[in-house]
PDB file of C-alpha atoms in Angstrom:
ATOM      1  CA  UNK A 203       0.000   0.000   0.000  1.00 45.00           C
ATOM      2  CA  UNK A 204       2.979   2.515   0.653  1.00 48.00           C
ATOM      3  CA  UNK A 205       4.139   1.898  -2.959  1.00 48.00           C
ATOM      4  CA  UNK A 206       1.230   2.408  -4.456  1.00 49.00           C
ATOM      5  CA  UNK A 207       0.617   5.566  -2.659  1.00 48.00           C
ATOM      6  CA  UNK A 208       4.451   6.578  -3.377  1.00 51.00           C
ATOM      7  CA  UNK A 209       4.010   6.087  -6.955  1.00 51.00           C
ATOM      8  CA  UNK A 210       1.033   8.409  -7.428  1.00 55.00           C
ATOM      9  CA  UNK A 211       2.885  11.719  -5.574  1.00 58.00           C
ATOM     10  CA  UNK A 212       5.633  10.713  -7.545  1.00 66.00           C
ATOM     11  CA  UNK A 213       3.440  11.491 -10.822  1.00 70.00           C
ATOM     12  CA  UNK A 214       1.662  14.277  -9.424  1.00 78.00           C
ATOM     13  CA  UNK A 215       4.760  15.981  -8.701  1.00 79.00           C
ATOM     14  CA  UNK A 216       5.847  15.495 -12.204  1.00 78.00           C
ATOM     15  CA  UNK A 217       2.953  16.598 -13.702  1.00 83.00           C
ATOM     16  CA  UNK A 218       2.958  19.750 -11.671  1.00 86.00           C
ATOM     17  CA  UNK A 219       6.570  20.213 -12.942  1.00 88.00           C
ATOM     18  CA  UNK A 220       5.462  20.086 -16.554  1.00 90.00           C
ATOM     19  CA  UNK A 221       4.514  23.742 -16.721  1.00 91.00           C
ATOM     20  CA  UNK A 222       7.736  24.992 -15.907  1.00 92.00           C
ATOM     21  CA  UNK A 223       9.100  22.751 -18.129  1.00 92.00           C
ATOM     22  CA  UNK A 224       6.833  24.125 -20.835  1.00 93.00           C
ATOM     23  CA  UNK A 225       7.959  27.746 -20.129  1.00 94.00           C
ATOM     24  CA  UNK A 226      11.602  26.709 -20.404  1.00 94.00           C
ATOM     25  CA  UNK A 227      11.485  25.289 -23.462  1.00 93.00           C
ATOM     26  CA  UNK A 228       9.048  28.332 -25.124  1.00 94.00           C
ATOM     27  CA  UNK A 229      11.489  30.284 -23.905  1.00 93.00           C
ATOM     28  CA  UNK A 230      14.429  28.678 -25.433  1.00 93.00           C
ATOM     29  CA  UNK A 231      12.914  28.233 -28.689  1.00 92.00           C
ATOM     30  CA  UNK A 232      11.543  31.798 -28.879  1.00 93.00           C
ATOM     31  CA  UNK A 233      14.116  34.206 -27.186  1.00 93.00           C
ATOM     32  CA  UNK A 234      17.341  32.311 -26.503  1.00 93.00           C
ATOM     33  CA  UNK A 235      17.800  30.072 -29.710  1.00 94.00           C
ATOM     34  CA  UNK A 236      16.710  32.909 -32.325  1.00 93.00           C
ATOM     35  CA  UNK A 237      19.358  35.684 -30.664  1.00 93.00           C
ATOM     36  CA  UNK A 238      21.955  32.909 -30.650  1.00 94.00           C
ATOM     37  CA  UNK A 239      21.151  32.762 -34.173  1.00 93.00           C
ATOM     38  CA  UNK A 240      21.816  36.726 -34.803  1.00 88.00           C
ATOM     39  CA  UNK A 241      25.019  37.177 -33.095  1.00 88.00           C
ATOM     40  CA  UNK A 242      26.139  33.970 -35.278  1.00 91.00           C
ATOM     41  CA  UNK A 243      25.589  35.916 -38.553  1.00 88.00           C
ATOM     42  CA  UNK A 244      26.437  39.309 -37.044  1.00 84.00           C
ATOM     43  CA  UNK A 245      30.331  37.927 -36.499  1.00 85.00           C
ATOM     44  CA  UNK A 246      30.058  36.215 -39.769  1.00 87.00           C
ATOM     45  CA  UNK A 247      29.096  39.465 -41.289  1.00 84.00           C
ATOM     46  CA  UNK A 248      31.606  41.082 -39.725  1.00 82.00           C
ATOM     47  CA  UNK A 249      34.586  38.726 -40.226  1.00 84.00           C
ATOM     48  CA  UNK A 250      33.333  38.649 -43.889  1.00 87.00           C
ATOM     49  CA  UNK A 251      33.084  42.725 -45.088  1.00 87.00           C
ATOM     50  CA  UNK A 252      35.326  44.204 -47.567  1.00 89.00           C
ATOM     51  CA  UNK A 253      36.814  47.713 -48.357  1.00 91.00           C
ATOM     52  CA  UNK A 254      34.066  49.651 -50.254  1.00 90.00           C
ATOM     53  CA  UNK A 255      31.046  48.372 -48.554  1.00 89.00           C
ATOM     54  CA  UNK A 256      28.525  50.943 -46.972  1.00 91.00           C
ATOM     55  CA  UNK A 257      27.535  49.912 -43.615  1.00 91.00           C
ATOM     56  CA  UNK A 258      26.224  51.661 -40.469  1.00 90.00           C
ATOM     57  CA  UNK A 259      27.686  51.316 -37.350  1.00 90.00           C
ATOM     58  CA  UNK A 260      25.968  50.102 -33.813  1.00 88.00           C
ATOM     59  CA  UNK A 261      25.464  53.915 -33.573  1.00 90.00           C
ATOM     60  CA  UNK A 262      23.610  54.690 -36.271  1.00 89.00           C
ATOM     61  CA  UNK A 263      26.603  56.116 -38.486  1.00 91.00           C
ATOM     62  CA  UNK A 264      26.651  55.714 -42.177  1.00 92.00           C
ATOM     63  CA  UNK A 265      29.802  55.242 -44.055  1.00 93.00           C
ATOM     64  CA  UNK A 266      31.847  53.564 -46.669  1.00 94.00           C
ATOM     65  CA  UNK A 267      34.760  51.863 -45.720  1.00 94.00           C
ATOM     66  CA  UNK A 268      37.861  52.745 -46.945  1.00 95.00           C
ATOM     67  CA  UNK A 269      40.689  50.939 -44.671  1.00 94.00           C
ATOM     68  CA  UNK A 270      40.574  47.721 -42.728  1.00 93.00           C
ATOM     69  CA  UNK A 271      43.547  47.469 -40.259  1.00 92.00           C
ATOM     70  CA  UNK A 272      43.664  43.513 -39.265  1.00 86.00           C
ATOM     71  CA  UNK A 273      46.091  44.283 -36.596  1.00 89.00           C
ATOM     72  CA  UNK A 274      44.208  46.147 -33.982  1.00 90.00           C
ATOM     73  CA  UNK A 275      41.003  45.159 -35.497  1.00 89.00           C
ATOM     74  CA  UNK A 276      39.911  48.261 -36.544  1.00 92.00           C
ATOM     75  CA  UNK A 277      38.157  49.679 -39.668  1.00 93.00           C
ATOM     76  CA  UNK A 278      38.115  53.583 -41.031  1.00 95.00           C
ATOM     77  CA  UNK A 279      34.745  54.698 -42.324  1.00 95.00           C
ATOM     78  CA  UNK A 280      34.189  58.014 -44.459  1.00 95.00           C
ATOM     79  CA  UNK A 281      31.379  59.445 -43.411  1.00 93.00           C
ATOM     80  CA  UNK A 282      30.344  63.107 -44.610  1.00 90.00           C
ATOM     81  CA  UNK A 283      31.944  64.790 -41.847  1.00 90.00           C
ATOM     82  CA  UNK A 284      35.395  62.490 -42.895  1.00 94.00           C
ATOM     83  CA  UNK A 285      36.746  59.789 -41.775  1.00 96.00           C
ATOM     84  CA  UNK A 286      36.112  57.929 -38.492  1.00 94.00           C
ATOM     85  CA  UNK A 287      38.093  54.692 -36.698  1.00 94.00           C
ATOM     86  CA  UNK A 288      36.237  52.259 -35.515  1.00 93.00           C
ATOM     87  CA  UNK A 289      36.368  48.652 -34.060  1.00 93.00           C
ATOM     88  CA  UNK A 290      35.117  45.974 -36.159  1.00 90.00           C
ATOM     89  CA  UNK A 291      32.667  45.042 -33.810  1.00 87.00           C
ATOM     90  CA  UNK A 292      31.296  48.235 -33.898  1.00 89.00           C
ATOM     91  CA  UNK A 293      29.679  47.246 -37.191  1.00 88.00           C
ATOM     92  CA  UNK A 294      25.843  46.582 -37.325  1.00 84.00           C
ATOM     93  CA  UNK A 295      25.240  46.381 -41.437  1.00 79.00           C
ATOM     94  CA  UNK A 296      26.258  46.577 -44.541  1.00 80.00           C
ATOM     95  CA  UNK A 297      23.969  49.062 -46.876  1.00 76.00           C
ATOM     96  CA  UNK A 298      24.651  47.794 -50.064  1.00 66.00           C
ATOM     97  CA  UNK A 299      21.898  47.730 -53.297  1.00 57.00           C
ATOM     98  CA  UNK A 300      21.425  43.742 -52.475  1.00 56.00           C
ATOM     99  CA  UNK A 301      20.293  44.312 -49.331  1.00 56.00           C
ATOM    100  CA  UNK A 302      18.556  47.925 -49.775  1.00 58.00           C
ATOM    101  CA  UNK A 303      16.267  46.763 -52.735  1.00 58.00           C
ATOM    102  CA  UNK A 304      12.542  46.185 -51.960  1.00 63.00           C
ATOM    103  CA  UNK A 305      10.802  42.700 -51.087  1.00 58.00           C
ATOM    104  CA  UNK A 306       9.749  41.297 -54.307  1.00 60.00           C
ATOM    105  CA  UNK A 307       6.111  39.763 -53.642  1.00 52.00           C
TER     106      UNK A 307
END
């Protein structure tokens, strides 16, 4: 009779763990795998970009690249106002007529 009785609050108590577990996963699959995801092709991106591309830095600055200084892992960006140093990470996009032309539907 103590088994029996043993077994059943063992399933109750998983079954009242099964929300949680729910939650976890939701949240995994919704917040933690998809930014995971970005930061993957963000250093990609970045690793990848060539002298001449128009990007716009993390700050909102537009530019066109004109030096890329493997060294210290900096980039130079002219920008109307002239040219600016940056770090590479600094780097949010590149602006270039691939990626600026409209959805085709």
């Amino acid at each position: 009779m103590f088994q029996t009785i043993f077994l059943q609050g063992d399933a109750s108590s998983l079954m009242s763990m099964l929300p949680f577990l729910a939650m976890i996963l939701v949240l995994y699959f919704f917040m933690i795998r998809p930014q995971m995801n970005r930061q993957k092709k963000e250093k990609s991106f970045q690793a990848e970009i060539k002298k001449g591309a128009k990007v716009v830095t993390t700050s909102g600055i537009h530019g066109k690249i004109v030096e890329i200084n493997s060294a210290d892992n900096t980039i130079t960006i002219e920008t109307g106002a002239g040219k600016i140093k940056f770090e590479r990470s600094a780097i949010s996009m590149e602006l270039s007529k691939k990626y600026l032309a409209p959805a085709k539907s």
